Short mmCIF file of C-alpha atoms in Angstrom, two decimals:
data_model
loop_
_atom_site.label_atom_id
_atom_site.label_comp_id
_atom_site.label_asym_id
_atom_site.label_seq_id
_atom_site.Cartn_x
_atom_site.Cartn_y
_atom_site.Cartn_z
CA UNK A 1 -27.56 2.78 6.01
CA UNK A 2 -26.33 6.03 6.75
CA UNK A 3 -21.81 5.85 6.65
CA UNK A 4 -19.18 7.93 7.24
CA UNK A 5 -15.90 7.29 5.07
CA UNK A 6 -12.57 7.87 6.29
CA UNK A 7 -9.95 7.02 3.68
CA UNK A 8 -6.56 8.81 1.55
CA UNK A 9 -5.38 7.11 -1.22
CA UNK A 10 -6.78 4.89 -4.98
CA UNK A 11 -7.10 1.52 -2.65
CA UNK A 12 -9.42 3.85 -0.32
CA UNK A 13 -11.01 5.72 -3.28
CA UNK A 14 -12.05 2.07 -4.69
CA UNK A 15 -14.15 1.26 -1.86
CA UNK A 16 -15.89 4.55 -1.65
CA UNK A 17 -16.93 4.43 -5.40
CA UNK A 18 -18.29 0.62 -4.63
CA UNK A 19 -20.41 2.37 -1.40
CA UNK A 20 -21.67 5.30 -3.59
CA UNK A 21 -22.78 3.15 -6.24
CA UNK A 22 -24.17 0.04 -3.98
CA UNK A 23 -28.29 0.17 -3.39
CA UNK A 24 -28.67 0.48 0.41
CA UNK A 25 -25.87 3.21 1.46
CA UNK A 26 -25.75 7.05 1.88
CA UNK A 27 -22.51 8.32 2.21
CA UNK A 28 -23.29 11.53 4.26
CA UNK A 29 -19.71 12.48 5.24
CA UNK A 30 -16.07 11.57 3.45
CA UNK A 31 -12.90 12.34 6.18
CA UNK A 32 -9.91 12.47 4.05
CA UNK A 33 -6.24 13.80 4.76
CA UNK A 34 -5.36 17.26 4.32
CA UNK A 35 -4.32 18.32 0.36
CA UNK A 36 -0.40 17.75 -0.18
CA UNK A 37 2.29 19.22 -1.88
CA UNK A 38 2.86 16.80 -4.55
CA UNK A 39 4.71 16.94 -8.73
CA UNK A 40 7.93 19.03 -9.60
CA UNK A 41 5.69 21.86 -9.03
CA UNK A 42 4.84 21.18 -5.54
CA UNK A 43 1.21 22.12 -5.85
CA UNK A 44 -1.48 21.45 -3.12
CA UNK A 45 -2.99 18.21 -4.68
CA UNK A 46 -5.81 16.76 -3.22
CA UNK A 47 -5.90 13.07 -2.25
CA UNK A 48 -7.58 10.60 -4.42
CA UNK A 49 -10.64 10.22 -1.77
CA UNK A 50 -11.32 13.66 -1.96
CA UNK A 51 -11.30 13.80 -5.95
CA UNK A 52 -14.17 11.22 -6.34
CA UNK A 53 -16.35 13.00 -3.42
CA UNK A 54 -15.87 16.01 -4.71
CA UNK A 55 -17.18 14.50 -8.37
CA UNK A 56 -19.76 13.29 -6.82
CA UNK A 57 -20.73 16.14 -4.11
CA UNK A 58 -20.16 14.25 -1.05
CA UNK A 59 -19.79 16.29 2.02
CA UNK A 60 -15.79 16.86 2.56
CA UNK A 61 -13.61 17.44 6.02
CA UNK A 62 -9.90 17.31 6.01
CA UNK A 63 -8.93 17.61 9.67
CA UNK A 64 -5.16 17.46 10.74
CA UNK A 65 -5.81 15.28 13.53
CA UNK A 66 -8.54 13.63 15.23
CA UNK A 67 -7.32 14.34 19.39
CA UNK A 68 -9.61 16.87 21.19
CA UNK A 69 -6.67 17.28 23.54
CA UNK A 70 -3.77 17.45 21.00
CA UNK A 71 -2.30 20.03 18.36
CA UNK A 72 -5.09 19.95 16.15
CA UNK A 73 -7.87 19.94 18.56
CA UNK A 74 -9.87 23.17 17.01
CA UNK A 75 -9.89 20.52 13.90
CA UNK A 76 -10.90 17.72 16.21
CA UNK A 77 -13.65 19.58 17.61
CA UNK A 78 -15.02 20.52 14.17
CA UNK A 79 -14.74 17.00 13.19
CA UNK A 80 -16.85 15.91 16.00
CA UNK A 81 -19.55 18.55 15.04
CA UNK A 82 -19.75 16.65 11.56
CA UNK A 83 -19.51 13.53 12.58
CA UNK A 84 -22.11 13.69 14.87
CA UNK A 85 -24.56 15.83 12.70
CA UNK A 86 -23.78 13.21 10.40
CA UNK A 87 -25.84 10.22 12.79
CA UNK A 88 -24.24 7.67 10.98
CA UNK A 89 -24.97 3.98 11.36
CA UNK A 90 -21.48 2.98 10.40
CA UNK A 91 -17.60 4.55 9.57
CA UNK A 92 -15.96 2.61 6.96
CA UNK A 93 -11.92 3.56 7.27
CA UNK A 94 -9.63 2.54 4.64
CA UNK A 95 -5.92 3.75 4.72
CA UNK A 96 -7.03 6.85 5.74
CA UNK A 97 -3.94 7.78 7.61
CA UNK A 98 -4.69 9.16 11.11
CA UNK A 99 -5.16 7.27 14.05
CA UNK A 100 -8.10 7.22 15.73
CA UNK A 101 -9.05 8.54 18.78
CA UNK A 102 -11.82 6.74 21.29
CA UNK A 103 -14.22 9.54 20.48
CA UNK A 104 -14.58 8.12 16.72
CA UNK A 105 -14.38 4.76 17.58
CA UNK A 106 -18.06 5.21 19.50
CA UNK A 107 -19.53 7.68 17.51
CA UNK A 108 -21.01 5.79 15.22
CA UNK A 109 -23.25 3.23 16.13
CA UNK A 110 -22.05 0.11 14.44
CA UNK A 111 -18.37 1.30 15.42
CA UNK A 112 -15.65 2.11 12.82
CA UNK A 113 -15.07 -1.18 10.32
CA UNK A 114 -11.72 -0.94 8.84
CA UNK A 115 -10.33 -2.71 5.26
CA UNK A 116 -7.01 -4.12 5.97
CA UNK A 117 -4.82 -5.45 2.65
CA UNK A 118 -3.65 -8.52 4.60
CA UNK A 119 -5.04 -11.65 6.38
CA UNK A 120 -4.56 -10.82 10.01
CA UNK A 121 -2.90 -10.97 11.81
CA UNK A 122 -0.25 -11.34 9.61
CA UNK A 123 0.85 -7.95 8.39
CA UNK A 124 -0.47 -5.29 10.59
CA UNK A 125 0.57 -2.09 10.37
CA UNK A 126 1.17 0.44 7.30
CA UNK A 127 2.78 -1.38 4.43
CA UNK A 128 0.60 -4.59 4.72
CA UNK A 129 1.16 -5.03 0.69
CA UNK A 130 4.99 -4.35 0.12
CA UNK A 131 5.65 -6.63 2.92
CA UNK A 132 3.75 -9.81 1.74
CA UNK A 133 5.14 -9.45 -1.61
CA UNK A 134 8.84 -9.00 0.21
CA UNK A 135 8.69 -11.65 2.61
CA UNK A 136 7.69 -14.24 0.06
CA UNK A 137 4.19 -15.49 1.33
CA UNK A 138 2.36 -17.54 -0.99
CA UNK A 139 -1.02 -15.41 -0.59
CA UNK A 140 -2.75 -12.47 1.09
CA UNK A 141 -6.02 -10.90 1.28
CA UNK A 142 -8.46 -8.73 2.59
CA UNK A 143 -9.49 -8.31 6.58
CA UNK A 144 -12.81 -6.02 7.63
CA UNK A 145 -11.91 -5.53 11.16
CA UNK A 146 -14.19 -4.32 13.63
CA UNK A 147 -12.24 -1.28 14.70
CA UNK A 148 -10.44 -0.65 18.47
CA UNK A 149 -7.86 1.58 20.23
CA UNK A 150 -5.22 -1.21 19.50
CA UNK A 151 -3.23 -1.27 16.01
CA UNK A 152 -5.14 -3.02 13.61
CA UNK A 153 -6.10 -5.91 16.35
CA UNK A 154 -9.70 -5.64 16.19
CA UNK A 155 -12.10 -8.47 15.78
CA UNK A 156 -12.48 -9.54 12.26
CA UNK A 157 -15.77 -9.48 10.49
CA UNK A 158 -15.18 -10.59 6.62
CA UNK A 159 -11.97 -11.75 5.40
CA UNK A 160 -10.64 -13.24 2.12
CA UNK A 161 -7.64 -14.91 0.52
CA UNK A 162 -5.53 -13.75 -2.63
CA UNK A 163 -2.55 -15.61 -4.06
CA UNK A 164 0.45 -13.62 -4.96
CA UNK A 165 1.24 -14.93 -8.40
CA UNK A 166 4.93 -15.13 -9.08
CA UNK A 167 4.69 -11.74 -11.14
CA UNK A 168 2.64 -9.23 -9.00
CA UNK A 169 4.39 -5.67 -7.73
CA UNK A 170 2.69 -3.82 -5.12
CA UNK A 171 1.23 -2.17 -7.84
CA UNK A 172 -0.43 -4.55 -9.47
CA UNK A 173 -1.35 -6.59 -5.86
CA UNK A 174 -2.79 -3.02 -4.84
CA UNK A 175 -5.45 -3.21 -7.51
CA UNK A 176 -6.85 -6.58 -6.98
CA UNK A 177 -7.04 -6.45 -3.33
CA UNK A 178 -8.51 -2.83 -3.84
CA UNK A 179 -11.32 -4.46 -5.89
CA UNK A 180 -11.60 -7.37 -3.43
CA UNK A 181 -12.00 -4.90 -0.07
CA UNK A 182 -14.39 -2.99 -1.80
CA UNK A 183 -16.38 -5.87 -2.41
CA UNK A 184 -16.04 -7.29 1.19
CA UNK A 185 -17.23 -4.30 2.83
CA UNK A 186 -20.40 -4.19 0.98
CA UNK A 187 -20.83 -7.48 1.97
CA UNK A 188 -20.06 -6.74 6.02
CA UNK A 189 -22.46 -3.96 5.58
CA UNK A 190 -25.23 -5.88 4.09
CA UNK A 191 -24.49 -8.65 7.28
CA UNK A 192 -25.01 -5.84 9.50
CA UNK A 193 -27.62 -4.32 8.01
CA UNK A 194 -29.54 -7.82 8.48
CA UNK A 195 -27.78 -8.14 11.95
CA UNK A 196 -26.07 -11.02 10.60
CA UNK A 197 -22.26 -9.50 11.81
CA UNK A 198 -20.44 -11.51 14.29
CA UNK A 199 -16.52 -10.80 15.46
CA UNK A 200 -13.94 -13.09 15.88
CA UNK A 201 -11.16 -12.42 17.79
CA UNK A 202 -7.42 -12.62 15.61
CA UNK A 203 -5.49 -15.60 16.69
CA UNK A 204 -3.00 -14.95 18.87
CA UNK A 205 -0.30 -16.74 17.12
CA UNK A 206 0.93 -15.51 13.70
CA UNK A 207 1.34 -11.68 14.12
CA UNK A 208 3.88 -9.98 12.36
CA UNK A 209 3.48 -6.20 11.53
CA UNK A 210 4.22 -4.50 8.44
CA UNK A 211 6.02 -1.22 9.27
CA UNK A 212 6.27 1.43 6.88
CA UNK A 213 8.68 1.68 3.84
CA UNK A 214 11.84 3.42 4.31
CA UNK A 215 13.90 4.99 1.49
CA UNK A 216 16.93 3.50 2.54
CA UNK A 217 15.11 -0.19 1.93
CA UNK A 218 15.31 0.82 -1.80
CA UNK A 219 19.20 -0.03 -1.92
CA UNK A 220 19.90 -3.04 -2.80
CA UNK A 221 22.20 -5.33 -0.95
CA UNK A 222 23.98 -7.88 -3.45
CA UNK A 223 25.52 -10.10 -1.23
CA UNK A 224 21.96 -11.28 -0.26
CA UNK A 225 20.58 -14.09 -2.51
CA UNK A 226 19.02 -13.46 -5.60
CA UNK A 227 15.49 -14.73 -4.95
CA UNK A 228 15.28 -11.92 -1.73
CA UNK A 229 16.43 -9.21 -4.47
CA UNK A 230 14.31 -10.23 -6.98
CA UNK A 231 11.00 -10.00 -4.14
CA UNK A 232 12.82 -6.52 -3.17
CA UNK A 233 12.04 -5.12 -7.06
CA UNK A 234 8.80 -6.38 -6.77
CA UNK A 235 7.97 -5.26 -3.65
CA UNK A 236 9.10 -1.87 -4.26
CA UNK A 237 7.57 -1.38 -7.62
CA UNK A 238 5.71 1.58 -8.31
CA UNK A 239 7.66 3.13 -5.15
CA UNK A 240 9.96 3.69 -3.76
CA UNK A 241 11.88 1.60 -6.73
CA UNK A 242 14.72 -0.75 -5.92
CA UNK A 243 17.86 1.18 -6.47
CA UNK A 244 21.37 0.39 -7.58
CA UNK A 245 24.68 2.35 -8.76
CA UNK A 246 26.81 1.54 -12.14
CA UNK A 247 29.45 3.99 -13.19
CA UNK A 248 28.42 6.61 -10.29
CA UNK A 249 25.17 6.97 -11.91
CA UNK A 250 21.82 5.62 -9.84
CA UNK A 251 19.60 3.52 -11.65
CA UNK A 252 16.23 2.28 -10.64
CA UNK A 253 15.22 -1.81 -10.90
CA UNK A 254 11.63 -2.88 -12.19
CA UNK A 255 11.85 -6.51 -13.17
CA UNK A 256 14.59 -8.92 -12.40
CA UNK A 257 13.98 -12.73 -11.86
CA UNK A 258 16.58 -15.17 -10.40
CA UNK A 259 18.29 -17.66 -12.52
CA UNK A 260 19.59 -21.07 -11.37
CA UNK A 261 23.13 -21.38 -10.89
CA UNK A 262 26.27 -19.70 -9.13
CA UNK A 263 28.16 -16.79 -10.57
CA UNK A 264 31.83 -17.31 -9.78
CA UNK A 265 31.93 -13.32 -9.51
CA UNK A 266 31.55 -11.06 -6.67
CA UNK A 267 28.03 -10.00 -5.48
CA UNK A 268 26.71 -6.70 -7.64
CA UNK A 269 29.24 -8.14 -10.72
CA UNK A 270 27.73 -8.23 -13.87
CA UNK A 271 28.32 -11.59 -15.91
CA UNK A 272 25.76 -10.84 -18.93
CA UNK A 273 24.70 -7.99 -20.72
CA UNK A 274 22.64 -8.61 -24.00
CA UNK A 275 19.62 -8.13 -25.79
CA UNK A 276 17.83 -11.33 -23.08
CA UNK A 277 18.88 -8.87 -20.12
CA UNK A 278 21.49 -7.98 -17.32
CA UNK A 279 22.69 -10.61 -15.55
CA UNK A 280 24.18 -9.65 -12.06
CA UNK A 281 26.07 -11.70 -9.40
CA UNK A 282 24.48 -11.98 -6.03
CA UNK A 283 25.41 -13.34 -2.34
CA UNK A 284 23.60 -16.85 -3.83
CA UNK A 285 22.51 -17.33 -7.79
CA UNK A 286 22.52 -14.89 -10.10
CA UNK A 287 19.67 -12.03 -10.87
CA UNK A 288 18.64 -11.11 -14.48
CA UNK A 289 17.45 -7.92 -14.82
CA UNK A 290 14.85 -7.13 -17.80
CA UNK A 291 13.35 -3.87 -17.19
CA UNK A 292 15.56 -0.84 -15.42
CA UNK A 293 15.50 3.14 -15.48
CA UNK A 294 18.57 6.14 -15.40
CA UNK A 295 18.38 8.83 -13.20
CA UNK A 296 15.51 11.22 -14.88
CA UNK A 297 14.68 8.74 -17.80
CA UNK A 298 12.22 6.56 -18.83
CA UNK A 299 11.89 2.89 -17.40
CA UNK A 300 13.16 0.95 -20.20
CA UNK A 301 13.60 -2.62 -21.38
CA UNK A 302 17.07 -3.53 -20.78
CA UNK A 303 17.30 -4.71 -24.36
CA UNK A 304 17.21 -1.11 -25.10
CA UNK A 305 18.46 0.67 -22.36
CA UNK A 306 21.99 -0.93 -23.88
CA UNK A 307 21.71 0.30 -26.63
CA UNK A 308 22.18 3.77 -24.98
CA UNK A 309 24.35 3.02 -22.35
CA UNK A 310 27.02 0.26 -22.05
CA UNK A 311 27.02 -2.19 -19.39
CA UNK A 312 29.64 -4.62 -19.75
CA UNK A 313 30.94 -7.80 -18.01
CA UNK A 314 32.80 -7.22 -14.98
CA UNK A 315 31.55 -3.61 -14.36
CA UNK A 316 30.06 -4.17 -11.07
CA UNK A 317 26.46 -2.90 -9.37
CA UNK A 318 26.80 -0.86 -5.72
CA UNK A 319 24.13 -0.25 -3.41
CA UNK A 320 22.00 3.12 -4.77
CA UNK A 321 21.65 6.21 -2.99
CA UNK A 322 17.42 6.68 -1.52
CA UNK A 323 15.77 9.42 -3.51
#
């Protein structure tokens, strides 16, 4: 089967390596987001798509957007030539980061098939992840979608549950549903391949949509209870990091956990500060922080963060300021 790949990031990069290296599929075109500025040197860095095809000598375009009609459209236009040389059987898109235009949708001719990080339709949209983890749900998943001019409402092909276990980040949740989409979309192609792929339409009930992180979300607000903070770290963790300020100085929150009980303190007041962690006042219950960075340090445990910098009872936490 004969694909095109359209995908930015590692949880894209995942499910290309598991195409390459599956029996059955020829990747003869990767479509990956231009190269970005990216480190304190602000070099051109190219995404982590592009890396592995280049590795691997995969056929590269980066076009700036996808509309025949719109800015981009001499990049459009030499899209279309490749895609179309390309006579694929199949585009598999994963986070790839532009939207995509009717002309793509019906190029190839099993349509586009998409890997979505959630169980639709619960969590469309860009931050599919950060949101589960933030709202609290109990699990997630994976969703191959059978691609359409809507925003991720598609019929859906393959899907599979995760739990969220009471520790995962958005980092760590990343990497397992990563390796799960990557296995799912082998297994959609194989259906189809065997013409064994039927769409279901996504419920109508049950759609909430996941809209993309803002830096100002990475503030915390301590008068909200200390369960919603504690899914805020989490949620937040690698980026953009939960953010708080002590003693005008910004520090960035990595693991916290609610304890049980009131603190008879106002909300951002610390009550605890030893060697078991930081324990900090909140709208409800209390929040012990274990794990916690200074402006252009290390992320440290908070056992020995103290030991370089005193944080005392009664000093009191403010909302940060977004990097």
């Amino acid at each position: 089967m004969r694909l095109v790949f359209a995908g930015t990031p590692e949880f894209a990069r995942v499910a290309l390596e598991r195409l390459h290296q599956a029996a059955g599929f020829e990747i003869v075109l990767v479509l990956t987001q231009p190269d970005r500025p990216a480190g304190r040197g602000l070099k051109l860095q190219p995404s982590a798509v592009k890396q592995f095809a280049l590795a691997e000598a995969l056929p590269v375009a980066q076009p700036r957007g996808l509309r025949l009609d719109g800015r981009w459209a001499d990049d459009a236009a030499a899209a279309r030539d490749a895609i179309e040389a390309a006579q694929a059987d199949a585009m598999v898109v994963a986070a790839y980061g532009l939207i995509l235009p009717a002309w793509v949708l019906a190029a190839p001719r099993l349509g586009c098939l998409n890997i979505h990080a959630s169980l639709l339709p619960r969590w469309r949209g860009a931050a599919p992840i950060h949101r589960a983890i933030e709202a609290g749900d109990a699990e997630t998943g994976v969703t191959i979608m059978q691609m359409d001019e809507g925003l991720d409402t598609g019929g859906m092909l393959r899907s599979q549950a995760l739990p969220i276990e009471p520790g995962d980040t958005t980092g760590s949740l990343h990497d397992k549903l990563a390796a799960l989409g990557a296995d799912l979309i082998v297994q959609a192609l194989q259906d189809a391949g065997r013409d064994a792929l039927r769409a279901r339409p996504q419920p109508a009930e049950g759609v909430t949509y996941a809209h993309k992180i803002d830096k100002a979300e990475a503030q915390l607000d301590w008068s909200q209870p200390a369960e919603v903070i504690a899914r805020r770290i989490r949620a937040f963790d690698p980026a953009p990091g939960a953010q708080a300020r002590l003693s005008g100085e910004v520090f960035k929150l990595w693991r916290a956990q609610p304890l049980p009980g009131e603190a008879e303190a106002p909300p951002g007041t610390v009550v605890a500060a030893d060697a078991g962690g930081i324990d900090i006042a909140c709208g409800t219950g209390r929040l012990r922080v274990t794990e916690l960075q200074r402006a252009g340090g290390r992320r440290l445990p908070a056992a020995q963060l103290l030991r370089g910098f005193a944080i005392a009872p009664g000093m009191r936490f403010s909302a940060g300021e977004a990097a």
